[in-house]
Short mmCIF file of C-alpha atoms in Angstrom, two decimals:
data_model
loop_
_atom_site.label_atom_id
_atom_site.label_comp_id
_atom_site.label_asym_id
_atom_site.label_seq_id
_atom_site.Cartn_x
_atom_site.Cartn_y
_atom_site.Cartn_z
CA ALA A 1002 -62.94 -68.60 65.10
CA PHE A 1003 -65.37 -67.43 67.94
CA SER A 1004 -66.49 -69.76 70.83
CA PRO A 1005 -70.40 -70.26 71.07
CA ASP A 1006 -70.39 -67.86 74.24
CA GLY A 1007 -68.26 -65.17 72.47
CA ASN A 1008 -66.07 -65.10 75.31
CA ARG A 1009 -62.76 -66.86 73.06
CA ILE A 1010 -60.89 -66.83 69.75
CA ILE A 1011 -59.18 -69.74 67.99
CA SER A 1012 -56.34 -69.57 65.43
CA GLY A 1013 -54.50 -71.17 63.46
CA GLY A 1014 -51.53 -70.77 61.26
CA HIS A 1015 -47.70 -71.76 59.38
CA ASP A 1016 -46.22 -71.95 62.40
CA ARG A 1017 -48.34 -75.45 63.04
CA THR A 1018 -49.84 -74.08 65.93
CA LEU A 1019 -53.02 -73.13 67.19
CA ARG A 1020 -54.16 -70.15 69.92
CA LEU A 1021 -56.33 -69.22 72.15
CA TRP A 1022 -57.47 -65.54 73.20
CA HIS A 1023 -59.94 -63.34 74.72
CA ALA A 1024 -62.24 -61.94 72.72
CA ALA A 1025 -62.32 -58.87 74.92
CA THR A 1026 -59.07 -58.09 75.63
CA GLY A 1027 -57.13 -59.94 72.85
CA ALA A 1028 -54.89 -61.30 75.45
CA ALA A 1029 -53.26 -65.00 74.47
CA ILE A 1030 -54.98 -67.52 76.70
CA GLY A 1031 -52.33 -70.44 77.94
CA GLU A 1032 -49.14 -71.78 75.36
CA PRO A 1033 -49.81 -72.44 72.13
CA LEU A 1034 -51.64 -75.87 71.04
CA ARG A 1035 -48.82 -78.10 69.76
CA GLY A 1036 -49.09 -81.31 67.88
CA HIS A 1037 -49.95 -80.48 63.93
CA GLU A 1038 -46.80 -81.37 61.77
CA GLY A 1039 -47.66 -78.81 59.42
CA TRP A 1040 -50.02 -75.63 58.51
CA VAL A 1041 -52.81 -75.61 60.55
CA PHE A 1042 -55.59 -74.91 58.05
CA SER A 1043 -59.23 -74.97 59.93
CA PHE A 1044 -60.37 -75.00 62.88
CA ALA A 1045 -63.80 -75.12 65.09
CA PHE A 1046 -65.05 -75.37 68.43
CA SER A 1047 -67.90 -78.08 69.66
CA PRO A 1048 -71.69 -76.67 69.72
CA ASP A 1049 -71.18 -76.51 73.95
CA GLY A 1050 -67.37 -74.37 73.56
CA SER A 1051 -65.89 -77.73 75.63
CA HIS A 1052 -63.74 -78.94 72.74
CA ILE A 1053 -61.47 -77.62 69.36
CA VAL A 1054 -61.50 -79.89 66.35
CA SER A 1055 -58.63 -78.80 63.98
CA GLY A 1056 -57.50 -80.03 60.42
CA GLY A 1057 -54.27 -79.47 58.69
CA GLU A 1058 -51.30 -79.76 56.22
CA ASP A 1059 -50.35 -82.94 58.00
CA GLY A 1060 -53.73 -85.03 56.70
CA THR A 1061 -54.79 -85.09 60.36
CA LEU A 1062 -57.92 -83.68 62.36
CA ARG A 1063 -57.38 -83.21 66.21
CA PHE A 1064 -59.14 -82.63 69.24
CA TRP A 1065 -58.61 -80.52 71.85
CA ASP A 1066 -59.59 -79.67 75.29
CA ALA A 1067 -60.67 -75.88 74.84
CA ALA A 1068 -60.30 -75.30 78.74
CA ILE A 1069 -56.60 -75.99 79.22
CA GLY A 1070 -55.55 -76.55 75.65
CA ALA A 1071 -54.28 -80.53 75.45
CA GLU A 1072 -54.64 -82.58 73.01
CA LEU A 1073 -56.95 -85.49 73.79
CA GLY A 1074 -56.89 -88.94 72.11
CA LYS A 1075 -55.24 -89.89 69.00
CA PRO A 1076 -55.16 -88.00 64.97
CA LEU A 1077 -57.71 -88.59 63.42
CA ARG A 1078 -56.36 -89.86 59.76
CA GLY A 1079 -57.88 -91.17 56.87
CA HIS A 1080 -57.49 -88.22 54.34
CA GLU A 1081 -54.87 -88.78 51.87
CA GLY A 1082 -53.28 -85.37 52.10
CA TRP A 1083 -54.24 -81.90 53.34
CA VAL A 1084 -57.34 -81.24 55.40
CA TRP A 1085 -58.65 -78.44 53.93
CA SER A 1086 -61.73 -77.41 56.32
CA VAL A 1087 -63.24 -79.05 59.21
CA ALA A 1088 -66.92 -78.32 60.95
CA VAL A 1089 -68.81 -79.63 63.77
CA SER A 1090 -72.59 -80.58 63.41
CA PRO A 1091 -75.01 -78.65 65.50
CA ASP A 1092 -75.65 -81.45 68.07
CA GLY A 1093 -71.55 -82.07 68.42
CA ARG A 1094 -71.67 -85.44 67.55
CA ARG A 1095 -70.58 -85.48 64.02
CA ILE A 1096 -67.50 -83.81 62.32
CA VAL A 1097 -67.24 -83.60 58.93
CA SER A 1098 -63.99 -82.54 56.96
CA GLY A 1099 -63.03 -82.02 53.25
CA GLY A 1100 -59.45 -82.51 51.98
CA ARG A 1101 -56.83 -82.33 49.27
CA ASP A 1102 -58.09 -86.41 48.44
CA ARG A 1103 -61.12 -84.87 46.59
CA THR A 1104 -63.08 -86.57 49.38
CA LEU A 1105 -65.26 -85.65 52.68
CA ARG A 1106 -65.14 -87.23 55.51
CA LEU A 1107 -67.48 -87.91 58.91
CA TRP A 1108 -66.43 -88.47 61.62
CA ASP A 1109 -68.07 -89.51 65.22
CA ALA A 1110 -67.12 -87.08 67.68
CA ALA A 1111 -66.91 -88.96 70.78
CA THR A 1112 -64.92 -91.96 69.80
CA GLY A 1113 -62.97 -90.97 66.44
CA ALA A 1114 -64.65 -93.67 64.36
CA ALA A 1115 -64.98 -92.85 60.50
CA LEU A 1116 -68.62 -93.01 60.06
CA GLY A 1117 -69.04 -94.87 56.83
CA GLU A 1118 -66.78 -94.73 53.18
CA PRO A 1119 -65.36 -91.15 52.48
CA LEU A 1120 -67.88 -89.20 50.10
CA HIS A 1121 -66.95 -88.70 46.30
CA GLY A 1122 -67.79 -85.99 43.71
CA HIS A 1123 -65.72 -82.96 43.90
CA GLU A 1124 -63.29 -83.87 40.87
CA GLU A 1125 -60.26 -81.41 42.56
CA LEU A 1126 -59.62 -80.57 46.25
CA VAL A 1127 -62.47 -79.61 49.10
CA ARG A 1128 -61.76 -76.27 50.19
CA SER A 1129 -64.46 -75.60 52.49
CA VAL A 1130 -67.42 -77.66 54.49
CA ALA A 1131 -70.13 -77.18 56.26
CA PHE A 1132 -73.13 -78.20 58.53
CA ALA A 1133 -76.95 -76.76 58.24
CA PRO A 1134 -78.18 -75.24 61.24
CA ASP A 1135 -80.57 -78.34 61.82
CA GLY A 1136 -77.40 -80.90 60.94
CA SER A 1137 -79.35 -83.09 58.04
CA ARG A 1138 -76.90 -81.27 55.35
CA VAL A 1139 -73.51 -80.55 54.58
CA ILE A 1140 -72.40 -78.03 51.97
CA SER A 1141 -69.22 -78.39 50.25
CA GLY A 1142 -67.18 -76.17 47.92
CA GLY A 1143 -64.48 -76.72 46.10
CA ASP A 1144 -61.74 -76.02 43.28
CA ASP A 1145 -64.11 -78.14 40.78
CA ARG A 1146 -65.99 -74.52 40.97
CA THR A 1147 -69.15 -76.22 42.52
CA LEU A 1148 -70.92 -76.51 45.51
CA ARG A 1149 -72.50 -80.00 46.48
CA LEU A 1150 -74.72 -81.02 48.68
CA TRP A 1151 -74.92 -84.01 50.86
CA ASP A 1152 -76.90 -85.96 53.13
CA ALA A 1153 -75.08 -85.88 56.66
CA ALA A 1154 -76.73 -89.01 57.79
CA THR A 1155 -75.90 -91.16 54.73
CA GLY A 1156 -73.41 -89.34 52.66
CA ALA A 1157 -75.49 -89.55 49.52
CA ALA A 1158 -75.09 -86.34 47.63
CA LEU A 1159 -78.29 -84.49 47.00
CA GLY A 1160 -79.43 -82.90 43.71
CA THR A 1161 -76.63 -81.50 41.21
CA PRO A 1162 -73.74 -79.58 41.68
CA LEU A 1163 -74.11 -75.74 41.75
CA ARG A 1164 -72.44 -73.96 39.41
CA GLU A 1165 -71.86 -70.19 38.88
CA HIS A 1166 -68.28 -69.70 39.93
CA GLU A 1167 -65.70 -69.01 37.37
CA ASP A 1168 -62.83 -69.82 39.65
CA VAL A 1169 -62.41 -72.26 42.85
CA VAL A 1170 -65.12 -71.95 45.96
CA LEU A 1171 -63.16 -70.96 49.27
CA SER A 1172 -65.67 -70.64 51.09
CA VAL A 1173 -69.31 -71.72 51.90
CA ALA A 1174 -71.93 -71.50 54.78
CA PHE A 1175 -75.43 -71.48 55.52
CA SER A 1176 -78.17 -68.84 56.59
CA PRO A 1177 -79.15 -69.51 60.41
CA ASP A 1178 -82.20 -70.67 59.01
CA GLY A 1179 -81.04 -73.25 56.46
CA GLY A 1180 -82.85 -71.40 53.85
CA ARG A 1181 -79.79 -70.21 51.81
CA ILE A 1182 -76.23 -70.92 51.30
CA VAL A 1183 -73.49 -68.43 50.49
CA SER A 1184 -70.50 -68.94 48.63
CA GLY A 1185 -67.12 -67.41 47.96
CA GLY A 1186 -64.91 -67.74 45.28
CA GLY A 1187 -61.44 -67.20 43.54
CA ASP A 1188 -63.46 -65.23 40.70
CA ARG A 1189 -64.15 -62.54 43.91
CA THR A 1190 -67.78 -63.01 43.77
CA LEU A 1191 -70.09 -63.56 46.45
CA ARG A 1192 -73.07 -65.62 45.53
CA VAL A 1193 -76.51 -66.56 47.36
CA TRP A 1194 -78.03 -69.78 46.67
CA ASP A 1195 -81.92 -71.38 47.60
CA ALA A 1196 -80.30 -74.15 49.77
CA ALA A 1197 -83.96 -75.99 48.88
CA ASN A 1198 -83.53 -76.02 45.29
CA GLY A 1199 -79.93 -74.79 44.26
CA LEU A 1200 -81.17 -71.98 41.98
CA ALA A 1201 -78.76 -68.79 42.48
CA LEU A 1202 -80.36 -66.05 43.82
CA ALA A 1203 -77.92 -63.01 43.99
CA GLU A 1204 -74.36 -62.31 43.65
CA THR A 1205 -72.02 -59.13 43.85
CA ARG A 1206 -68.20 -58.66 43.43
CA CYS A 1207 -66.38 -58.25 46.96
CA GLY A 1208 -63.50 -56.55 45.89
CA GLN A 1209 -60.71 -58.52 47.78
CA GLU A 1210 -58.43 -58.60 45.16
CA HIS A 1211 -57.36 -62.60 45.64
CA GLY A 1212 -60.92 -64.53 46.61
CA VAL A 1213 -62.92 -64.52 49.31
CA ARG A 1214 -61.72 -67.08 51.31
CA SER A 1215 -63.86 -66.65 54.54
CA ILE A 1216 -67.67 -66.03 54.76
CA ALA A 1217 -69.96 -65.79 57.62
CA HIS A 1218 -74.13 -64.61 58.56
CA SER A 1219 -74.65 -62.62 61.29
CA PRO A 1220 -76.98 -64.68 63.94
CA GLY A 1221 -80.34 -62.84 62.47
CA GLY A 1222 -79.56 -63.88 58.76
CA ASN A 1223 -79.69 -60.28 57.25
CA ARG A 1224 -75.97 -59.78 56.74
CA ILE A 1225 -73.24 -61.52 55.59
CA VAL A 1226 -69.49 -60.74 56.26
CA SER A 1227 -66.25 -61.88 53.74
CA GLY A 1228 -63.03 -62.08 53.92
#
């Protein structure tokens, strides 16, 4: 993932570490960030670029100082199993995570406290989560082949699950204006949805042989990249 100013990249992997890199030169910044006791699955910068949050195989979320790479505070524990995906709200105040335990959880980014009860709805593990650009909603996708919308303030489910994928939903994202949702699946398709009413708007078969594991919009919202 890129830092908000575009100058740094954070990566995480099977070796249980996160690593910071200069985006312009590719040079490593400092030492690897060590703390997770298993594979690091997901990570994100805070909106101001000062912190990093990560989730992994050890069932924890962890905070890091993005300037010096030091772990901050204690790990956030609550998920019963792997933490597959994490995202930070646009105002930097909340974190959402999705896990192998089929739940989403909301956290206070300042204190690490859990906000409310776990969000139940998915029938299999939750692969991907993302905040809407205004922070009001969360989109999630999982192994039950559905996408689900949630009220980010209350945790209430919004509308009915979005069902078009023929395999697991591996990645989800909002468009920059919040009007559309894009999803990538194990069925090797990328799908676009109307975020207001959940209607499927477009579908394309991407060519990725093992599914669409990662997607992102361009800042202008007119292009999508998939991996």
